[in-house]
Short mmCIF file of C-alpha atoms in Angstrom, two decimals:
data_model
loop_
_atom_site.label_atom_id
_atom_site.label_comp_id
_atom_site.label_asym_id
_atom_site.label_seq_id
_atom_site.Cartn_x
_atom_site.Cartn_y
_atom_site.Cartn_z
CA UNK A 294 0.00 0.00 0.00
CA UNK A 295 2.59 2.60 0.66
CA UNK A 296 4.67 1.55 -2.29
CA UNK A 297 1.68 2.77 -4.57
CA UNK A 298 1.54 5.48 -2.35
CA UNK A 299 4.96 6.33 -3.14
CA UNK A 300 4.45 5.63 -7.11
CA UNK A 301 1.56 8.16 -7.33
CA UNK A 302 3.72 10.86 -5.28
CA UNK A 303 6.32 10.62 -7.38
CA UNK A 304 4.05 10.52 -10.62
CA UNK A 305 2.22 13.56 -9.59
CA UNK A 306 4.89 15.46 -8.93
CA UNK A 307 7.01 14.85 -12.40
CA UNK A 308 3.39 15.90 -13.99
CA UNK A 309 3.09 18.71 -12.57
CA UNK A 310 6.83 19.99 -12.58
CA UNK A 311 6.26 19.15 -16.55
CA UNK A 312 3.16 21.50 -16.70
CA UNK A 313 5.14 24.11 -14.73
CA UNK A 314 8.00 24.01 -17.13
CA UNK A 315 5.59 24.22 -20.02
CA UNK A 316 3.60 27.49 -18.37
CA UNK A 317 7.13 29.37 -17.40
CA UNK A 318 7.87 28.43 -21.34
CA UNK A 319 4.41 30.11 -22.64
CA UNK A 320 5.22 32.83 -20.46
CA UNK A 321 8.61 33.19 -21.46
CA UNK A 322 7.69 33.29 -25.32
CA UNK A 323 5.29 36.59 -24.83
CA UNK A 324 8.05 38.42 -22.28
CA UNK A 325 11.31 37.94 -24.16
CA UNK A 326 14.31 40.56 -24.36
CA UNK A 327 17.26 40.10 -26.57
CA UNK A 328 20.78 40.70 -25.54
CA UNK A 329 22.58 41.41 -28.69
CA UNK A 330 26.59 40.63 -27.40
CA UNK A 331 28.44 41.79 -31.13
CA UNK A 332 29.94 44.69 -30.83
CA UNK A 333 28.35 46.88 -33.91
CA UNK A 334 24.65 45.18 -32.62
CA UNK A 335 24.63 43.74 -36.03
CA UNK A 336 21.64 41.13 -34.74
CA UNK A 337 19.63 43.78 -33.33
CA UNK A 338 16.60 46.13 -35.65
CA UNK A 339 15.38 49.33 -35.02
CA UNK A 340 12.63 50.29 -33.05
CA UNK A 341 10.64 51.01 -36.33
CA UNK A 342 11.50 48.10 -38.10
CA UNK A 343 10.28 45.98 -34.98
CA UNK A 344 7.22 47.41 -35.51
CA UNK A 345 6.63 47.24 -38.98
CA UNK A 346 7.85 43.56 -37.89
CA UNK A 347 4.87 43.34 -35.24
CA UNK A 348 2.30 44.96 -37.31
CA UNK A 349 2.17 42.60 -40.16
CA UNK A 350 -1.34 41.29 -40.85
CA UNK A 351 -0.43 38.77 -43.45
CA UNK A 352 2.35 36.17 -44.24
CA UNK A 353 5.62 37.53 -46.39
CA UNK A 354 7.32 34.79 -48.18
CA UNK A 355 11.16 35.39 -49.14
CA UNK A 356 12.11 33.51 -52.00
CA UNK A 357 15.89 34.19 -52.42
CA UNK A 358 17.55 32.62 -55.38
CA UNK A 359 20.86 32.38 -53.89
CA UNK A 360 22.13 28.72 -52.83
CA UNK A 361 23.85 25.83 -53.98
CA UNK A 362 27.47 25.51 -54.45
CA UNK A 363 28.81 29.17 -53.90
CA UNK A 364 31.92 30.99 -53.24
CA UNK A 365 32.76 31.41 -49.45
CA UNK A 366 31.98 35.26 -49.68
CA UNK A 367 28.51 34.38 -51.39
CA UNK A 368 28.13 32.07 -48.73
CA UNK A 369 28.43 34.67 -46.19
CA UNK A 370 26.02 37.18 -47.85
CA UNK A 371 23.53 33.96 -48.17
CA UNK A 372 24.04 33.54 -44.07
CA UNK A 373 23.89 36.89 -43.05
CA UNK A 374 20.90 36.87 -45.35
CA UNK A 375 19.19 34.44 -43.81
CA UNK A 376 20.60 35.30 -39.94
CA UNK A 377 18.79 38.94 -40.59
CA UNK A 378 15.13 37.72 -41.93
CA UNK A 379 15.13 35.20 -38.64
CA UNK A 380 15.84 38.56 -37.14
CA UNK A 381 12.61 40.11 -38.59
CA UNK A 382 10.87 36.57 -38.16
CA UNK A 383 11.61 36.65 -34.34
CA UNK A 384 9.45 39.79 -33.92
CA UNK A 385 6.59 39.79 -36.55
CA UNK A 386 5.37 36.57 -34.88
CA UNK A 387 6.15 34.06 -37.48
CA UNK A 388 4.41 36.70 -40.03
CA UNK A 389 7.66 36.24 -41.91
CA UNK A 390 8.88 33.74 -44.09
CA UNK A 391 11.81 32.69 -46.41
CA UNK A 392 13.40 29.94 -48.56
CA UNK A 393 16.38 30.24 -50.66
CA UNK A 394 16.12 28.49 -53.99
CA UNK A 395 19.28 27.31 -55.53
CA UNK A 396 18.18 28.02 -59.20
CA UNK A 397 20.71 25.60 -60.95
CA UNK A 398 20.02 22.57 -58.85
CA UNK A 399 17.46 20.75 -60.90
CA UNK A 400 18.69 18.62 -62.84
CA UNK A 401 16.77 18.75 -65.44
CA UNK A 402 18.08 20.74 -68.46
CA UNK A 403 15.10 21.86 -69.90
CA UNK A 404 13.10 22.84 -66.58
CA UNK A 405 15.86 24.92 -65.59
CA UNK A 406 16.47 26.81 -68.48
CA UNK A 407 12.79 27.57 -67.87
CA UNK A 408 13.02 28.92 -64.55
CA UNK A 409 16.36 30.79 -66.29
CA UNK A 410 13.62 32.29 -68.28
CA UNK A 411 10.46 32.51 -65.75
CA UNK A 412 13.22 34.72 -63.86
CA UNK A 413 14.35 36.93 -66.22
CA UNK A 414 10.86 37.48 -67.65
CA UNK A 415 10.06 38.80 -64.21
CA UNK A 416 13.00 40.96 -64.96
CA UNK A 417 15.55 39.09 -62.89
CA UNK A 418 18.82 39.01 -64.96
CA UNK A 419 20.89 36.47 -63.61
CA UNK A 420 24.83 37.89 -62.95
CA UNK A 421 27.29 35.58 -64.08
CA UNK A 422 30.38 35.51 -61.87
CA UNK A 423 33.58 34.92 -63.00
CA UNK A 424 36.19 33.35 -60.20
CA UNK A 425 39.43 32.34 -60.20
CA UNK A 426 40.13 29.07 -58.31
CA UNK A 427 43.16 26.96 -58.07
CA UNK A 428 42.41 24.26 -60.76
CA UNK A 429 41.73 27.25 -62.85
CA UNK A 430 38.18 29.41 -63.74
CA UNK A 431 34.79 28.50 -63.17
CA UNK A 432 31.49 30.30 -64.38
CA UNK A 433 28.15 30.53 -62.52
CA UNK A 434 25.15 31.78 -62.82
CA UNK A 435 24.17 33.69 -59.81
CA UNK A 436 20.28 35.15 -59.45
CA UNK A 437 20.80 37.63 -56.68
CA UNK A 438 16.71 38.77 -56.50
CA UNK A 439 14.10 38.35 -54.13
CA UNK A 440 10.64 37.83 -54.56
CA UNK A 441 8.45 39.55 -52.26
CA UNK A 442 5.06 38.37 -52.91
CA UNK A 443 2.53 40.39 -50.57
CA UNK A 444 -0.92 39.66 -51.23
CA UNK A 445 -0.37 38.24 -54.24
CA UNK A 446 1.95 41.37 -55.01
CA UNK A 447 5.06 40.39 -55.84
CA UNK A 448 8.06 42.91 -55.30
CA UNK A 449 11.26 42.19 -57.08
CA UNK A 450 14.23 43.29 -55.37
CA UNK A 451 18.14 43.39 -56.74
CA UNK A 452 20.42 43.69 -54.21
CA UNK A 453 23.39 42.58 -56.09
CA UNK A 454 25.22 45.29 -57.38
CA UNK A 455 27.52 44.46 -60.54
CA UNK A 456 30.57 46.44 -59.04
CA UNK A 457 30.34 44.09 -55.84
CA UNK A 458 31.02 40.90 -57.91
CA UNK A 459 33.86 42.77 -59.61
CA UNK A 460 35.07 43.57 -55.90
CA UNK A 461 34.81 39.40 -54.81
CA UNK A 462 37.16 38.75 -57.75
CA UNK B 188 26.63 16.77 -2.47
CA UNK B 189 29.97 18.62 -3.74
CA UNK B 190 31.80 14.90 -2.35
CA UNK B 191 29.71 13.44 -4.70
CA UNK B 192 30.62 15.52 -7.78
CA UNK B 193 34.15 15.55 -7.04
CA UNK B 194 34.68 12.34 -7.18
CA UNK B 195 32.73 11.79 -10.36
CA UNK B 196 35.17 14.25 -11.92
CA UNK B 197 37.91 12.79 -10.37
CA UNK B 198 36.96 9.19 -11.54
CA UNK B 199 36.38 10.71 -15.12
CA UNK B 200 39.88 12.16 -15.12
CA UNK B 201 40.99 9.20 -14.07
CA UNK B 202 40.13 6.90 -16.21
CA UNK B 203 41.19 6.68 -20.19
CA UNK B 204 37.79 8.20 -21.70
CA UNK B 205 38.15 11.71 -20.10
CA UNK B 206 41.23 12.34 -22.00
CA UNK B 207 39.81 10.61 -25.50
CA UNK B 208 36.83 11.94 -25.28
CA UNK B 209 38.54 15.78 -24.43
CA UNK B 210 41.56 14.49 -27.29
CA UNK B 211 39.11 13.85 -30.04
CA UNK B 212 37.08 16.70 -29.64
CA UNK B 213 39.93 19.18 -30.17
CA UNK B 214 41.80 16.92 -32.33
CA UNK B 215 38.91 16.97 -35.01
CA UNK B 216 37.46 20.48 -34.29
CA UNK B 217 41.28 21.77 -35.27
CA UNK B 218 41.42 19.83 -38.35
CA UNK B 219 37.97 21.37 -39.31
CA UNK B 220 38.87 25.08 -38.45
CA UNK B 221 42.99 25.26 -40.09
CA UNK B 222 44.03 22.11 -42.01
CA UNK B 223 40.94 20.72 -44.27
CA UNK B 224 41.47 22.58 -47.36
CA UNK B 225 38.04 23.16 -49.19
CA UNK B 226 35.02 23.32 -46.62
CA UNK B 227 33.35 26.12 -45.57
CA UNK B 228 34.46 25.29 -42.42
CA UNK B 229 38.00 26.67 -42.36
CA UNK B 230 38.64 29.65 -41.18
CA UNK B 231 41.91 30.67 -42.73
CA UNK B 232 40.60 30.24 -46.92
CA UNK B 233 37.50 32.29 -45.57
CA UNK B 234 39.61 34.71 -44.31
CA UNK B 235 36.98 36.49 -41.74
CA UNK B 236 38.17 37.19 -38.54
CA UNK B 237 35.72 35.29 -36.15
CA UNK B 238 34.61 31.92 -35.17
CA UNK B 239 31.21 30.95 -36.68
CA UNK B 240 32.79 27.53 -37.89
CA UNK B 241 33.84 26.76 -33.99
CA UNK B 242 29.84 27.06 -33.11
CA UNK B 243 28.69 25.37 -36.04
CA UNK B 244 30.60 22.18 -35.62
CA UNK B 245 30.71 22.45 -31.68
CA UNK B 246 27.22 20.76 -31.39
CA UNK B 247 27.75 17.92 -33.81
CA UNK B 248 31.26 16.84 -32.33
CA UNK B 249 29.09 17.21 -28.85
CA UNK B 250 26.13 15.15 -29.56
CA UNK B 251 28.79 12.14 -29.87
CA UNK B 252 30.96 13.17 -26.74
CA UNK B 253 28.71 14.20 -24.46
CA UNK B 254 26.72 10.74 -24.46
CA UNK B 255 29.91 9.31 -24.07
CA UNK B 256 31.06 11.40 -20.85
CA UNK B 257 27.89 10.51 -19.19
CA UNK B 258 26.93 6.64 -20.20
CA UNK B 259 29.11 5.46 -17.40
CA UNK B 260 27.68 7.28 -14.03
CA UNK B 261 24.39 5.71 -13.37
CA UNK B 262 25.02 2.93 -15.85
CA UNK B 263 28.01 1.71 -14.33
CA UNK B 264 26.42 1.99 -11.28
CA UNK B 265 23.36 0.34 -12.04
CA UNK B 266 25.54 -2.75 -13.51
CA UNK B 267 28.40 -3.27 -10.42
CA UNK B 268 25.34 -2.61 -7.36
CA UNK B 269 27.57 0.59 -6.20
CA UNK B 270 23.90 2.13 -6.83
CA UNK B 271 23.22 0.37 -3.63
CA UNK B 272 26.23 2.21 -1.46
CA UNK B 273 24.84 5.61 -3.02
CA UNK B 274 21.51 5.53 -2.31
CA UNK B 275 21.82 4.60 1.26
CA UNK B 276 23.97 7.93 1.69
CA UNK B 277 22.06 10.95 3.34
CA UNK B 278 21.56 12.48 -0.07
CA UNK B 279 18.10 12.64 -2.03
CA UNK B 280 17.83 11.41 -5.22
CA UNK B 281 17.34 14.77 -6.82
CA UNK B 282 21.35 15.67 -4.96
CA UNK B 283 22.34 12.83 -6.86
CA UNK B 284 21.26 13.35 -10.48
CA UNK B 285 22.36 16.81 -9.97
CA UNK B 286 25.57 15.90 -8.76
CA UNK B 287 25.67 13.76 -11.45
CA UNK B 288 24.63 16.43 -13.89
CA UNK B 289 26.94 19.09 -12.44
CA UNK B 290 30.28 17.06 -13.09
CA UNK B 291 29.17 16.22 -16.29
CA UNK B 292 28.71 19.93 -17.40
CA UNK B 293 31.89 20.56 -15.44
CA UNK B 294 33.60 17.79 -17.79
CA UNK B 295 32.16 19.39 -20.99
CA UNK B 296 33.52 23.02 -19.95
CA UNK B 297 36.81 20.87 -19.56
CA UNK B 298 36.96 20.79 -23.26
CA UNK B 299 35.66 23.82 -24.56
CA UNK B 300 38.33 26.15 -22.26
CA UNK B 301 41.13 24.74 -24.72
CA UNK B 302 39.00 26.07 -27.89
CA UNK B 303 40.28 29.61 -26.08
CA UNK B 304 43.32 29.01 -28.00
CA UNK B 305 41.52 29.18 -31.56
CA UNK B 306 40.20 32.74 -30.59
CA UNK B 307 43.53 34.16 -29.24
CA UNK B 308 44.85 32.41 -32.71
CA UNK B 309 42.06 34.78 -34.92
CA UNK B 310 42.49 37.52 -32.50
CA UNK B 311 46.49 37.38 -33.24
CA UNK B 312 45.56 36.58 -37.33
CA UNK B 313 42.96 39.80 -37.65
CA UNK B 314 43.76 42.54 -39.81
CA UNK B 315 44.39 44.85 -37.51
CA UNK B 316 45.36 42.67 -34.75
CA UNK B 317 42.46 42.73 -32.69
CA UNK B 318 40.29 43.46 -35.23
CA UNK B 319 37.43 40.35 -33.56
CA UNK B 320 34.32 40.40 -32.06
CA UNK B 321 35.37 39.33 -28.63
CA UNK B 322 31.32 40.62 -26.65
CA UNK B 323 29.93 38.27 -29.33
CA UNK B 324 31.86 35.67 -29.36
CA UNK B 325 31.52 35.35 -25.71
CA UNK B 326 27.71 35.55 -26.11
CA UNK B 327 28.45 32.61 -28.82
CA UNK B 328 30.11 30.60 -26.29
CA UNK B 329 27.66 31.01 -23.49
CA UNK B 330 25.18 29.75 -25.85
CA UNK B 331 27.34 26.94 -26.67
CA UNK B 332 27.50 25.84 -22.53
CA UNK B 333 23.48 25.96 -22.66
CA UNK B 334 23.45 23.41 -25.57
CA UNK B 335 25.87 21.56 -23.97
CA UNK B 336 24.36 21.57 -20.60
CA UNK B 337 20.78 20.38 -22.20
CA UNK B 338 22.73 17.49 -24.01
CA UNK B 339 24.49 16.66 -20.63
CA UNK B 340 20.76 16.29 -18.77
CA UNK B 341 19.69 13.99 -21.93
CA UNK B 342 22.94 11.83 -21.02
CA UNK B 343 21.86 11.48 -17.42
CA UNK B 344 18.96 10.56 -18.28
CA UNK B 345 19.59 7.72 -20.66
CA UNK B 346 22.30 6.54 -18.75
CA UNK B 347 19.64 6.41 -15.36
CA UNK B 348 17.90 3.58 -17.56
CA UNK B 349 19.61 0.90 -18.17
CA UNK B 350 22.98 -0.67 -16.50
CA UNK B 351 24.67 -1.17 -19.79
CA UNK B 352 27.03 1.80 -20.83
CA UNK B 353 26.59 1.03 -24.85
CA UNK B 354 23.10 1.05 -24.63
CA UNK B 355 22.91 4.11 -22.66
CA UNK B 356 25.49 6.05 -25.26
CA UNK B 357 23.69 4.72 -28.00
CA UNK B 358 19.80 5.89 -26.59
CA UNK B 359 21.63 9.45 -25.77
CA UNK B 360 23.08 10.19 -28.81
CA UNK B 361 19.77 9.30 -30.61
CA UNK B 362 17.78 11.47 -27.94
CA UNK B 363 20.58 14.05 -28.54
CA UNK B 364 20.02 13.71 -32.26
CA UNK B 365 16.37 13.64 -32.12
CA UNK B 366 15.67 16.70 -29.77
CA UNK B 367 19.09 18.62 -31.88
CA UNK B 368 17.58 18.49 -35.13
CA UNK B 369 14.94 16.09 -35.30
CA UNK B 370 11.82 18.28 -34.73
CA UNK B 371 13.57 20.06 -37.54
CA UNK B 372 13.00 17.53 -39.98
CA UNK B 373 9.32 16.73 -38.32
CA UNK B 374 8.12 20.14 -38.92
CA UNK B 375 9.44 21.02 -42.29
CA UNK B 376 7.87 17.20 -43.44
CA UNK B 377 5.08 18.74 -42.52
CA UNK B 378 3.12 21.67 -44.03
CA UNK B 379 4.44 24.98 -42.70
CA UNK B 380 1.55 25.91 -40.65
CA UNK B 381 1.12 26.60 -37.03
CA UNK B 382 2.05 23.21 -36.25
CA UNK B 383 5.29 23.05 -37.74
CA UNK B 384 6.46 26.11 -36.46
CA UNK B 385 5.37 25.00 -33.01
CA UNK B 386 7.33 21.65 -33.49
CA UNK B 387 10.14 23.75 -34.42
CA UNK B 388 9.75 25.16 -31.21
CA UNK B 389 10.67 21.98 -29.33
CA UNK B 390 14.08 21.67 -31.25
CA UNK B 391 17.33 22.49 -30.12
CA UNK B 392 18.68 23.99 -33.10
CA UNK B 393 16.15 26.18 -33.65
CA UNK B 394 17.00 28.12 -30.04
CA UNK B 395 20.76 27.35 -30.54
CA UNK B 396 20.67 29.55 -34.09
CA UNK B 397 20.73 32.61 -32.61
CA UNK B 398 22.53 32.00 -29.10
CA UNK B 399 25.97 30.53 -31.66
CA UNK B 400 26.08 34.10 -33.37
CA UNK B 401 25.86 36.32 -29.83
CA UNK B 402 22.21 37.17 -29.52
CA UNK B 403 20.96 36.25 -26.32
CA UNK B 404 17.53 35.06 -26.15
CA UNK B 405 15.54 34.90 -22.75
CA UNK B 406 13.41 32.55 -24.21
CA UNK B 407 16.14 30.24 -25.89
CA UNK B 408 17.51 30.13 -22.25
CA UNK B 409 13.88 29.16 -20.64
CA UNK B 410 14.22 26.33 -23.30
CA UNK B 411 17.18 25.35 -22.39
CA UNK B 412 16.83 24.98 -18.96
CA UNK B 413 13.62 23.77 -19.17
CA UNK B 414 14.98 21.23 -21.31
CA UNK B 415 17.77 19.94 -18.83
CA UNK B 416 15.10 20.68 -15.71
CA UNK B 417 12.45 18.25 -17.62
CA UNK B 418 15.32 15.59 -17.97
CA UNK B 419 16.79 15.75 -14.51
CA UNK B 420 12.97 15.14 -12.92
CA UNK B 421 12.95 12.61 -15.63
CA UNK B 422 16.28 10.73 -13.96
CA UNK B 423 14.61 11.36 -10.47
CA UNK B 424 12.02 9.84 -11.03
CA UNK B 425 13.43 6.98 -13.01
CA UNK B 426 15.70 6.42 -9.24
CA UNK B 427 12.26 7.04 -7.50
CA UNK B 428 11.44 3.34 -9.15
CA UNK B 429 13.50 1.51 -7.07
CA UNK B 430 11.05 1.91 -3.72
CA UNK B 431 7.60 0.92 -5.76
#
């Protein structure tokens, strides 16, 4: 008799220290601060952007057509990319979403010269980059747009300047 | 209490595995970071002054070591009867798993404090000398002790189960595995509605994202010690058994 005693003591109290972790956890996730340690606060937004962050009404998808099998210092612009939208994501509630596309990895030939041309009928010219590696050159097509469809709007946004591949050479 | 822990350290520094287990995980995370030409990994062909890679490939080399710091100290006890001797020792069971747990995380920090070396190394490589992000680095590596601490309360756990050490490394690592990255794969399977993004939620990587670049989260840190409170009950009660 004690022995079950015992059992449903212990039981109870691993169910309810489980339902007091999961409460301090809800309560956590709608009183959160952020302690941004870099030095230039390169993780942290402006108070405006925050809200423009928090007063979303509808989902924004990112489609970024940068990924794949890129140079380290397209890698970098790919993960600071990405490390700023899960900045924006944190504080528009999940309002904001992104994928990057890698738009050479089907392998299809003929579907992806026809995303080549979906994109650049939508007036995204891809840039081709030119690098010099050790085993000699390489070429690749890079698509360095977004797609910002907002209500069925879709935005198109270059943020790859020419001059800055000419400065990665 | 503090007996207790001591002399799990002392039996872990003792013993062959400390030292592998500390060996391999510098031995490989080096290689990653300055010899293996070609990954994204190494940090002198990207030529940016900071530590990312360290953080990146931290957790993976952990997932393997940690379950194997911590499949011997209830398993091994479980198997010889020293269990026994333990329990009869004015200590409660919760003293014990978190004596248990505290050497354990007091093992891990063992092997990160030589990784210290890699950012003097950057710090001495900038251009100007100096030229690193020391605050968020620091923020990067406190992060790095929550993930390992959470991993640490998994090992307890699995280790509290059974009183065979392979088994117990074996369960951890997939725990490890499964609460690292596995809700990952759960939620994007799935479609990405609410649900996914709250089964996100109960992954480790997700809250370890932004704690490895510097941004400290209250909320990643309620995870995280939720996560290592939820297993240390878990081990309590698993000890709690013994008097049913």
């Amino acid at each position: 008799m004690a022995s079950r005693n015992l059992k449903k003591q212990s039981l109870i109290q691993l169910i309810l220290a489980v339902l007091i972790l999961v409460f301090v956890n809800i309560v956590a996730g709608s009183l959160f601060t952020r302690f941004d340690f870099t030095a230039e606060k390169r993780y942290s937004l402006s108070t405006s952007s925050k809200e423009i962050a928090g007063n979303l009404k509808d989902v924004i998808l990112f489609k970024i057509y940068l990924d794949g099998d890129l140079p380290p210092g397209f890698k970098r612009l790919r993960n600071s990319t990405r490390e700023l939208l899960d900045e924006y994501r944190v504080y528009s509630g999940d309002n904001i979403q992104y994928e990057f596309i890698d738009p050479s990895a089907n392998p299809d030939e003929k579907e992806k010269i026809n995303l080549y041309k979906q994109l650049s009928e939508k007036g995204l010219s891809p840039t081709n980059l030119e690098e010099r590696e050790k085993s000699g050159r390489s070429q690749k097509l890079v698509f360095q747009e977004r797609l910002l469809p907002i209500n069925r709007v879709q935005l198109l946004y270059n943020y790859l300047k020419v001059k800055l591949v000419q400065n990665l050479k | 209490m503090f007996a207790l822990l001591r002399k799990e350290i002392d039996s872990f520094l003792n013993s062959l595995i400390g030292y592998v287990v500390i060996l391999v995980f510098l031995l490989s995370i080096g290689l990653f970071l300055w010899i293996f030409p070609g990954t994204e990994f190494n940090l002198l062909e990207n030529g940016y002054a900071n530590l990312d890679s360290l953080f990146i490939l931290s957790p993976w080399m952990f997932l393997f070591l940690i379950p194997a710091i911590t499949m011997r100290m209830f398993a091994e006890e479980n198997k010889s009867g020293t269990i026994e001797l333990l329990l009869t020792r004015p200590l409660s069971d919760l003293q014990i798993v978190l004596a248990k747990y505290g050497a354990a995380v007091i093992l891990v920090l063992f092997s990160i404090v030589p990784t210290f070396v890699y950012y003097i190394s950057v710090y001495k490589f900038a251009s100007p000398s100096g030229n690193i992000d020391t605050a968020g680095i620091s923020g990067s590596y406190i992060g790095l002790i929550f993930l390992c601490s959470g991993f640490a309360s998994i090992g307890i756990f699995t280790s509290s189960l059974t009183n065979n050490q392979i088994i117990a490394f074996i369960l951890s690592v997939l725990l490890c595995f499964f609460f690292y990255s596995g809700f990952d794969f759960i939620s994007s399977m799935m479609s990405t509605g609410p649900v996914g993004i709250l089964l996100s939620q109960f992954g480790m990587s997700n809250h370890y994202a932004s704690l490895s670049r510097g941004v400290i989260d209250t909320r990643d840190l309620v995870y995280f010690l939720s996560l290592s409170s939820f297993f240390i009950l878990l081990s309590k009660f698993n000890l709690e058994k013994r008097k049913w």
